[in-house]
Tab-separated table of C-alpha atoms and ligand atoms in Angstrom:
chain	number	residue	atom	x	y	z
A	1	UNK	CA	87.342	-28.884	15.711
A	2	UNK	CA	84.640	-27.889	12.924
A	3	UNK	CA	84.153	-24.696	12.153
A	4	UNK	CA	80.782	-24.358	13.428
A	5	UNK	CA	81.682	-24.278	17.046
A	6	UNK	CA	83.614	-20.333	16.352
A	7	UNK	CA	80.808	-17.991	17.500
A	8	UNK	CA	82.650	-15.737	14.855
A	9	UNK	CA	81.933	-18.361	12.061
A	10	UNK	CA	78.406	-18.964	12.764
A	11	UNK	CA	77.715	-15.463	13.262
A	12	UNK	CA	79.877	-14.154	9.811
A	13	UNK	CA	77.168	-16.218	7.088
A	14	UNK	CA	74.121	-15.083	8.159
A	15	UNK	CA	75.895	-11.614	8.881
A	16	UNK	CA	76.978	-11.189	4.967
A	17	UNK	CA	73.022	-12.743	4.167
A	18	UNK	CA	71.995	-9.781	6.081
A	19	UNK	CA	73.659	-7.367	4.011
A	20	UNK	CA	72.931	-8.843	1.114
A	21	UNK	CA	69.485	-9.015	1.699
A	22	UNK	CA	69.969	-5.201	2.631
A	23	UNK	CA	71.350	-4.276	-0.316
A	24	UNK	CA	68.810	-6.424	-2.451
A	25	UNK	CA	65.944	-4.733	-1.320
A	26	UNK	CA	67.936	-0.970	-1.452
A	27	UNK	CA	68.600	-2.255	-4.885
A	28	UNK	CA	64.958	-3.155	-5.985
A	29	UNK	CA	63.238	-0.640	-4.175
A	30	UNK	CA	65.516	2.584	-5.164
A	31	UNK	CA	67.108	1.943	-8.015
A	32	UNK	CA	64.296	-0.046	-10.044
A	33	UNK	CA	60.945	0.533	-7.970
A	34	UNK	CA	61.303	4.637	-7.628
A	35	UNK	CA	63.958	5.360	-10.452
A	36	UNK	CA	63.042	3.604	-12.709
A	37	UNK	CA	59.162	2.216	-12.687
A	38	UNK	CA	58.100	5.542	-10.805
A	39	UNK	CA	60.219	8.512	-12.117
A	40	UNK	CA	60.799	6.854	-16.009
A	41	UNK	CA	58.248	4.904	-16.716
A	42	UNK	CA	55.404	7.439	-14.507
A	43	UNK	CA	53.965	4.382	-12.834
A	44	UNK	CA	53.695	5.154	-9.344
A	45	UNK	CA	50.699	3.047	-7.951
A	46	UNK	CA	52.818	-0.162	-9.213
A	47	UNK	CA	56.312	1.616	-7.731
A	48	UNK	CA	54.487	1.459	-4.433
A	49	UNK	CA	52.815	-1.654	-4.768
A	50	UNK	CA	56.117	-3.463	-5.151
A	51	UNK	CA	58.259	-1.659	-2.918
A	52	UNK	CA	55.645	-2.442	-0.067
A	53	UNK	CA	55.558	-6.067	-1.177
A	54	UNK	CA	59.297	-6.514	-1.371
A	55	UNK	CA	60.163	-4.309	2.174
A	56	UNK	CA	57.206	-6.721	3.481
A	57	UNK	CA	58.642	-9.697	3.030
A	58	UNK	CA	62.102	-8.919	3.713
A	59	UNK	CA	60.914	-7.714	7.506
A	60	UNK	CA	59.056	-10.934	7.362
A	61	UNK	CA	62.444	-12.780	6.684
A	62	UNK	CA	64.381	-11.021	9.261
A	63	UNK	CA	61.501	-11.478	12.360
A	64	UNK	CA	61.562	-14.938	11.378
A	65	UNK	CA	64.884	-15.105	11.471
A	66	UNK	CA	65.579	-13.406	14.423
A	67	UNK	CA	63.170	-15.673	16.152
A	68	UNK	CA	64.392	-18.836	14.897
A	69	UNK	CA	68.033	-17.596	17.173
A	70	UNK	CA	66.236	-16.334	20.331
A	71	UNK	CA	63.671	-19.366	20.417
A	72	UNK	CA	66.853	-21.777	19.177
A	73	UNK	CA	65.944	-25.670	18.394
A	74	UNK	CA	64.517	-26.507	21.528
A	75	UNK	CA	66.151	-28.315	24.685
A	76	UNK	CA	65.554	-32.019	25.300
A	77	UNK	CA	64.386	-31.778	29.264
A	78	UNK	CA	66.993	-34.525	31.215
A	79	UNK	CA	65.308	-37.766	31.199
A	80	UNK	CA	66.529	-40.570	34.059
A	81	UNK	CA	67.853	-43.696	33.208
A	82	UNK	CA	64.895	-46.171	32.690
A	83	UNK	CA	64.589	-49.176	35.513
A	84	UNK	CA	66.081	-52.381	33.524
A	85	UNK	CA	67.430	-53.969	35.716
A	86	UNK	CA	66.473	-54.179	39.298
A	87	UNK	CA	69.782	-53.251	40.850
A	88	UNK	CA	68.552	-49.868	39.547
A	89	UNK	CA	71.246	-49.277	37.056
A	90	UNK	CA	69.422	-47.885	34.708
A	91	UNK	CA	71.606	-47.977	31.687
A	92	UNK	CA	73.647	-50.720	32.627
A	93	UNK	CA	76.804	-49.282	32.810
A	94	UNK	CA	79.619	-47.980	36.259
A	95	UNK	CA	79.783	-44.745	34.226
A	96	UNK	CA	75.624	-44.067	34.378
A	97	UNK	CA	75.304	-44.910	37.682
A	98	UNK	CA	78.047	-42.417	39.365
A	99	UNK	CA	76.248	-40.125	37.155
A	100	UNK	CA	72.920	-39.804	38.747
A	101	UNK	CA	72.270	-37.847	41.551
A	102	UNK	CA	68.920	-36.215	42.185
A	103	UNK	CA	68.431	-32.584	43.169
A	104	UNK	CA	68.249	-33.501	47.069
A	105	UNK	CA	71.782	-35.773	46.636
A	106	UNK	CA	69.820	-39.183	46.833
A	107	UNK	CA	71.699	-41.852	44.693
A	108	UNK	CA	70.698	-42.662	41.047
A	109	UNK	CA	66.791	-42.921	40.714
A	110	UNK	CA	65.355	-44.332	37.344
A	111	UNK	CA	61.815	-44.515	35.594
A	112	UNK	CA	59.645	-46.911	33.899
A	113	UNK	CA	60.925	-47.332	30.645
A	114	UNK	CA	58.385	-45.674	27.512
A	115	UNK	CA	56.350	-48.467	25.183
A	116	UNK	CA	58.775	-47.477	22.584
A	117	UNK	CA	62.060	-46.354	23.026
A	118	UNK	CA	65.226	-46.286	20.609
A	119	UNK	CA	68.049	-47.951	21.948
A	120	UNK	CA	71.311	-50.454	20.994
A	121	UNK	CA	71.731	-53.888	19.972
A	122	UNK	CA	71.109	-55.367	23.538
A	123	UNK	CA	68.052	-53.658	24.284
A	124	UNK	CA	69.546	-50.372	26.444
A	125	UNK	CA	68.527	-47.188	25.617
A	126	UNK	CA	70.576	-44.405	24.111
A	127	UNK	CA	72.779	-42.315	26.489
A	128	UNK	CA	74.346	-38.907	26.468
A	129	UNK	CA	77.532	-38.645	28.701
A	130	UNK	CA	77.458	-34.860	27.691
A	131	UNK	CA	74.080	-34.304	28.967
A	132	UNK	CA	74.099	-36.971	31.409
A	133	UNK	CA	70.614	-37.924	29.875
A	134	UNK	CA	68.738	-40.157	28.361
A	135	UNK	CA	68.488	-39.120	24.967
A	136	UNK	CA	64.807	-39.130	23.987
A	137	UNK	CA	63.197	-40.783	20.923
A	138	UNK	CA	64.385	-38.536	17.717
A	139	UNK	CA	66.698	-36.067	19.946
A	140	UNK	CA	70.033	-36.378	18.663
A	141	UNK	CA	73.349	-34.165	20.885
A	142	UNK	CA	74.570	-30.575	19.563
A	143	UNK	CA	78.008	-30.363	19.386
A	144	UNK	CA	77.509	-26.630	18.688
A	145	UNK	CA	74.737	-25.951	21.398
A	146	UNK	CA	76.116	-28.393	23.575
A	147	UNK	CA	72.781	-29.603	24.716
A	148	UNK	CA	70.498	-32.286	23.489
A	149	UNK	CA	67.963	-31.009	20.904
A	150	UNK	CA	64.274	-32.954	20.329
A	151	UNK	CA	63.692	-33.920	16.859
A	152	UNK	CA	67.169	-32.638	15.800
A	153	UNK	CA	66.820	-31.368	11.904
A	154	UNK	CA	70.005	-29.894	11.099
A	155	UNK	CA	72.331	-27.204	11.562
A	156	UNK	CA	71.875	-23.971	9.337
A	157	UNK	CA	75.069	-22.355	7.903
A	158	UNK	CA	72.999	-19.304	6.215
A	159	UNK	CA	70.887	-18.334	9.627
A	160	UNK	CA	73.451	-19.505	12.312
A	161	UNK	CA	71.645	-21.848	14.509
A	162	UNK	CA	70.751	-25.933	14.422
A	163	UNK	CA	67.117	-26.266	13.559
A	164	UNK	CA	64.992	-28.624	15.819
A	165	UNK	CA	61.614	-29.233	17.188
A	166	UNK	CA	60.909	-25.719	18.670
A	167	UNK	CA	61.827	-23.537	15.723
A	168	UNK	CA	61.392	-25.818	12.782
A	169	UNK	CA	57.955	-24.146	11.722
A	170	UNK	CA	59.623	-20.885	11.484
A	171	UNK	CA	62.597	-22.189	9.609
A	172	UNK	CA	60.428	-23.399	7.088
A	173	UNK	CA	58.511	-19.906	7.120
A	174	UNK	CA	61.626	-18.251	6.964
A	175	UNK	CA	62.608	-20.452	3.755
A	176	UNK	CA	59.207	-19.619	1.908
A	177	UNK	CA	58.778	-16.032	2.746
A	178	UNK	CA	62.819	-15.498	1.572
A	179	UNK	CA	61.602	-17.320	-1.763
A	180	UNK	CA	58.603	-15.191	-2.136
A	181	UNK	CA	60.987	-12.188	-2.378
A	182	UNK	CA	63.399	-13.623	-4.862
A	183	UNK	CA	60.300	-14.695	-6.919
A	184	UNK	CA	58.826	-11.048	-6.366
A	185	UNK	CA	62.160	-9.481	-7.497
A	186	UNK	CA	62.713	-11.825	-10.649
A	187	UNK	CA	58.868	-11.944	-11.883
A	188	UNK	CA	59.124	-8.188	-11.777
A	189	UNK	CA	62.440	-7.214	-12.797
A	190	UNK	CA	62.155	-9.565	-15.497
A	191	UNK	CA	58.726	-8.022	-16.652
A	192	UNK	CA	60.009	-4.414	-17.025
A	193	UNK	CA	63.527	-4.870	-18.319
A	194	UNK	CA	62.664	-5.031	-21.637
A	195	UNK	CA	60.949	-1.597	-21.262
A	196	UNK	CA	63.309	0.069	-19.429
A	197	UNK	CA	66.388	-0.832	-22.116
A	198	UNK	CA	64.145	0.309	-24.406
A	199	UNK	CA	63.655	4.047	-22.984
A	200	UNK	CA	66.944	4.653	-22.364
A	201	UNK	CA	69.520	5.383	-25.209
A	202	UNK	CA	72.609	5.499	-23.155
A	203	UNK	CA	75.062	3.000	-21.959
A	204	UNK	CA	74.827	1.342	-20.002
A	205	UNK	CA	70.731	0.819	-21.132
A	206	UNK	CA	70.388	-0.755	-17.596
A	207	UNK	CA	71.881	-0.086	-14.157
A	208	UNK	CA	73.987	-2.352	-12.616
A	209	UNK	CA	72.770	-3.000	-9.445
A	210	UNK	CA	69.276	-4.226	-11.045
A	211	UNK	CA	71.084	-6.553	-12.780
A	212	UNK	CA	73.298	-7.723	-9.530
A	213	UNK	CA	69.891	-7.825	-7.795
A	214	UNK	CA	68.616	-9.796	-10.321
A	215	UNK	CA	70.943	-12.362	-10.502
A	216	UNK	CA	71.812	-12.599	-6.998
A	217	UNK	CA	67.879	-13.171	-6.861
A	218	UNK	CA	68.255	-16.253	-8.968
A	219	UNK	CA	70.644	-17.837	-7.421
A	220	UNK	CA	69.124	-18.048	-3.780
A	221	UNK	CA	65.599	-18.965	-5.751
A	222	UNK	CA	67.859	-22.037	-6.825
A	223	UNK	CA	68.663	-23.148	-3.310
A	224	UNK	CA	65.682	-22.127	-1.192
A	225	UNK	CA	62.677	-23.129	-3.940
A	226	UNK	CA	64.252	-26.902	-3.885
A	227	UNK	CA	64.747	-26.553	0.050
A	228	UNK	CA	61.595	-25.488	0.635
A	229	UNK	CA	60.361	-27.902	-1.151
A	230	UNK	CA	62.405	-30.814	-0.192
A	231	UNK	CA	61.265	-29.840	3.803
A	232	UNK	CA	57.717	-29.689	2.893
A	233	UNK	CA	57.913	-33.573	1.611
A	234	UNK	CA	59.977	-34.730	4.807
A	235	UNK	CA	56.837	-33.420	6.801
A	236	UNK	CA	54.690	-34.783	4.622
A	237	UNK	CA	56.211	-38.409	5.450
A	238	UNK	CA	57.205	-37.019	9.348
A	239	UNK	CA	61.261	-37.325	8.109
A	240	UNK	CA	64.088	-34.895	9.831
A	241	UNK	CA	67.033	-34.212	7.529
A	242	UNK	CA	69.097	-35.996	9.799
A	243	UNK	CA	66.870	-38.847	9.182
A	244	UNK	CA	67.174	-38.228	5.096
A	245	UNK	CA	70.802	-37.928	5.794
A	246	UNK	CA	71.014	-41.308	7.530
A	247	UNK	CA	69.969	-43.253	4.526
A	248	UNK	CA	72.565	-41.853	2.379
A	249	UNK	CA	75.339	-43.143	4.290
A	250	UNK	CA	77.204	-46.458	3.296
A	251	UNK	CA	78.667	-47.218	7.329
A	252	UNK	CA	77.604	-49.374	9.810
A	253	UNK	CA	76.155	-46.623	11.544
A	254	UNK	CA	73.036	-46.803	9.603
A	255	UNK	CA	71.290	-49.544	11.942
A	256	UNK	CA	68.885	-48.897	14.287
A	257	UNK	CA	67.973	-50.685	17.089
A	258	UNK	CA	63.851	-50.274	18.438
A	259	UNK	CA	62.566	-51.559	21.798
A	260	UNK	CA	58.932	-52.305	22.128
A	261	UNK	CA	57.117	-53.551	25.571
A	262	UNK	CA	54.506	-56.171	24.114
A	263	UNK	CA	51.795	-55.759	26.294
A	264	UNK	CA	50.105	-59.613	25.963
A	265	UNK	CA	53.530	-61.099	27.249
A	266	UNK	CA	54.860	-58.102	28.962
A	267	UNK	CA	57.843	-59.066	27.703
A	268	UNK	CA	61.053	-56.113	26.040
A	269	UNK	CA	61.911	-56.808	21.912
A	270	UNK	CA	64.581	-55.449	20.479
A	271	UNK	CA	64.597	-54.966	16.765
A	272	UNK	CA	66.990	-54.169	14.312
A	273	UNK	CA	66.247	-51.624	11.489
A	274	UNK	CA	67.810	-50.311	8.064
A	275	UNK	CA	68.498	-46.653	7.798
A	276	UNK	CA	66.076	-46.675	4.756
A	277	UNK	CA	63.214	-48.309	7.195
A	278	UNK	CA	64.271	-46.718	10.424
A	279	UNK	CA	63.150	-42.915	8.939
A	280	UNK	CA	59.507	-44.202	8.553
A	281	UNK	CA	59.118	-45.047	12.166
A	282	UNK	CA	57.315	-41.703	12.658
A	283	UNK	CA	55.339	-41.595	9.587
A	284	UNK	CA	51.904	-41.514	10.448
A	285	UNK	CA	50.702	-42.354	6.629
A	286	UNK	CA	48.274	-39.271	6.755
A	287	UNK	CA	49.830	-36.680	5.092
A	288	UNK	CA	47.744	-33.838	7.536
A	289	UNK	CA	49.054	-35.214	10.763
A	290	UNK	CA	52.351	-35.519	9.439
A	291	UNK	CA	52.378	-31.655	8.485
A	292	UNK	CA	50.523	-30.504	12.073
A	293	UNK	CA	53.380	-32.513	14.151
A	294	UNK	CA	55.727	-30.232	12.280
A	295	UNK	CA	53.404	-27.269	12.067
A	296	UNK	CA	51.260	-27.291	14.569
A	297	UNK	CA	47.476	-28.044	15.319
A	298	UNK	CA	45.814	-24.803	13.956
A	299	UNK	CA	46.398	-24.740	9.919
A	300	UNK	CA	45.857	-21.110	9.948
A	301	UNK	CA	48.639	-20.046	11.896
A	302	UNK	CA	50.928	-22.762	9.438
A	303	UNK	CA	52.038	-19.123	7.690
A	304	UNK	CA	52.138	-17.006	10.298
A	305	UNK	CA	55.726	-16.206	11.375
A	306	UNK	CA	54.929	-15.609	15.306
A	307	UNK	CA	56.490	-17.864	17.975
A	308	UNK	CA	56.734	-21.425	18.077
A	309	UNK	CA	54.267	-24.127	17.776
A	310	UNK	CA	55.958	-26.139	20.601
A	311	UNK	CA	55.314	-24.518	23.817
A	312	UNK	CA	58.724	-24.173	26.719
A	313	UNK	CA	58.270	-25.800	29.309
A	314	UNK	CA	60.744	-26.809	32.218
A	315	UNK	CA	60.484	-30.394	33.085
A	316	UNK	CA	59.379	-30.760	36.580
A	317	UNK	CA	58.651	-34.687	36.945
A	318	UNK	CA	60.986	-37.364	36.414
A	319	UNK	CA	58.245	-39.753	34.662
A	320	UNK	CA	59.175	-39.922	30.490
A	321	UNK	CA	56.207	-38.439	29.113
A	322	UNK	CA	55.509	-35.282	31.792
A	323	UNK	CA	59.848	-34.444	31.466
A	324	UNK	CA	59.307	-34.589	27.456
A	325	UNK	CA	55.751	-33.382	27.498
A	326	UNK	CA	55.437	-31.629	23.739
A	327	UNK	CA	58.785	-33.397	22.696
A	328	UNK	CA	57.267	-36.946	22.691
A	329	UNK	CA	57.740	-38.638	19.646
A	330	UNK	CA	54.663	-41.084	18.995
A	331	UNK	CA	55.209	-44.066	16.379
A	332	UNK	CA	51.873	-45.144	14.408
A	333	UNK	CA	49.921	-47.509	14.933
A	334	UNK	CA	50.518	-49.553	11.444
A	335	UNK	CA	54.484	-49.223	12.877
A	336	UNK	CA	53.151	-50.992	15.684
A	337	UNK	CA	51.518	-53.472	14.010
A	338	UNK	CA	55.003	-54.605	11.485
A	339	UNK	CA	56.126	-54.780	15.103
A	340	UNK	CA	53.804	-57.028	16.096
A	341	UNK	CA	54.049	-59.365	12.813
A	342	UNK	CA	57.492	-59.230	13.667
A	343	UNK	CA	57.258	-60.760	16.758
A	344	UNK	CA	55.066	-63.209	15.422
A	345	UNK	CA	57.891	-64.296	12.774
A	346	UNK	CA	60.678	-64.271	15.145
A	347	UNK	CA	62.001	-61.652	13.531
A	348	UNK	CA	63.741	-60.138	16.302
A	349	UNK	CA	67.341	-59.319	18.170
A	350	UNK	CA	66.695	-60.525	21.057
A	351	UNK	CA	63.943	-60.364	23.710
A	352	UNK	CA	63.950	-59.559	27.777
A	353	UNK	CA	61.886	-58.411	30.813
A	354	UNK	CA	62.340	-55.065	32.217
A	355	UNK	CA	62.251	-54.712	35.998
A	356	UNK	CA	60.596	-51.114	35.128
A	357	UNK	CA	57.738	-52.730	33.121
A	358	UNK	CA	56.918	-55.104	36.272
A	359	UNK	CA	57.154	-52.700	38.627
A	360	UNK	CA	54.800	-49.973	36.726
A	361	UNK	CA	51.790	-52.250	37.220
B	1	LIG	ZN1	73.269	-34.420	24.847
């Protein structure tokens, strides 16, 4: 059992970030804002200026924050078994098919299979036995949430919760606005230590708590700035972490398998890809529509920390696209076309007709 799946555990890290973001900002604003830049140094309008920045952006960081937990990752809607086969067995399996029962107690209905569709070596598409789902393009199963989460990113010691599709923009707000306070706090701190050693002849010529606040400061700048940084290229080039992760792993595990309906023929290929190729299936080569699938449509709103970019919905069809609706996962069109060229090599797995393609027409 990892430790992530203890309520107490995930709740304890971001619990001690919360105090000491507390503290650093009691620390900053008291002891070197109003002590010392205000009552020593007789600079008030620049005592204010930075305490209002610094209690700013710290609020910022905590609404973000307590968003990113109350909006969570996002659930992937259930998605029925697509029609392979015509015996209706959807995934090909005894355990799928005693799993399906519609609302109304019906047995086991399916749905045309999507264009595009990850799946395994023989053409089938991915299954959840937890969810009892198909698991969409990109979602990937929560062991912590327990549910299926679209365009799974990673789970987040420091704030608690597994970052996905729904609150991904304000994960990444959350990262910048928490490094725009450690930069505040260092730039300034920095800039009037030398003056306040200087006024003060007593030891110690500094007090402590600037200096914990400064160097507590430093360190989180050293893991959010290359974070924030590191995110902002993976939507750049439409990558999750998971993705990033994938390639870094020497197993077996790090195939993937693609099906693609080719419409001249009508006929199902199944191709294999490398780890390394498989995380460019969603790159869309245009670094702006990489960054608005992350961040949304209106680049104005990219910064503001309010609500998701995804809207909720509840799936109420059983057709792929209406149950995913804003959790589709579109590959590009020059993937499409190495898909293509592969086809034209014979530089596939292995090839087959779906029932569901047939019967869509
Ligand atoms: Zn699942």
């Amino acid at each position: 059992m990892r430790l992530e799946q203890f309520w107490w555990f995930r709740a304890s890290v971001p619990a001690v970030v919360l105090v000491l973001l507390a503290y650093a900002s009691w620390g900053y604003c008291y002891e070197l804002c109003y002590n010392e830049i205000h009552q020593k140094l007789g600079q008030k309008s620049v005592a204010v200026g930075l305490i209002c920045g610094a209690v700013t952006l710290a609020l910022v960081v905590i609404f973000a924050w307590i968003q990113l937990v109350i909006l969570g990752p996002g659930k992937q809607p259930k998605v029925l078994p697509f029609r392979i086969l015509p015996d209706s067995a959807g995934t090909g399996s005894e355990d799928d098919q005693s799993s399906g029962k519609s609302t109304d107690g019906r047995a086991i209905e399916t749905i045309v299979p999507p264009r595009v569709y990850q799946c395994d070596p023989q053409g089938y598409p991915l299954w959840c036995t937890a969810c009892q789902s198909i698991k969409a393009n990109r979602a990937h199963h929560s062991s912590t949430l327990g549910y299926c989460v679209p365009r799974f990113d990673h789970y987040c010691m420091w704030i608690g919760t597994v970052v996905g599709r729904r609150n991904y923009r304000l994960f990444v707000q959350y990262s910048l606005y928490l490094w725009g306070f450690c930069i505040l706090v260092i730039a300034s701190t920095a800039s009037y230590l030398p003056r306040i050693i200087a006024s003060r002849k007593t030891i110690p010529r500094v007090n402590p708590n600037i200096l914990v606040v400064l160097a507590l400061s430093c360190m989180v700048t050293l893991m959010v700035g290359p974070l924030s940084l590191s995110h902002i290229y993976y939507m750049s080039v439409n990558r999750t972490s998971l993705e990033v992760i994938a390639t870094k792993r020497r197993s077996k595990a790090t195939k993937n398998w693609i099906c693609y309906l080719n419409e001249t023929d009508g006929m199902r290929y199944v191709f294999e890809f490398k780890a390394l190729d498989a995380q460019d299936y969603w790159n869309k080569h245009n670094v702006l529509r990489n960054l608005k699938e992350f961040l949304g449509a209106h680049i104005w709103l990219w910064l503001v920390p309010v609500g998701s970019n995804v809207k909720y919905h509840q799936s109420l069809s059983f057709e792929y696209e209406d149950a995913l609706q804003s959790y589709i996962e579109e590959v590009s069109d020059s993937f499409l076309e190495t898909l293509q060229n592969r086809i034209a090599n014979g530089d596939y797995l292995t090839t087959f007709r779906a029932y569901g393609d047939q019967t869509s027409k």
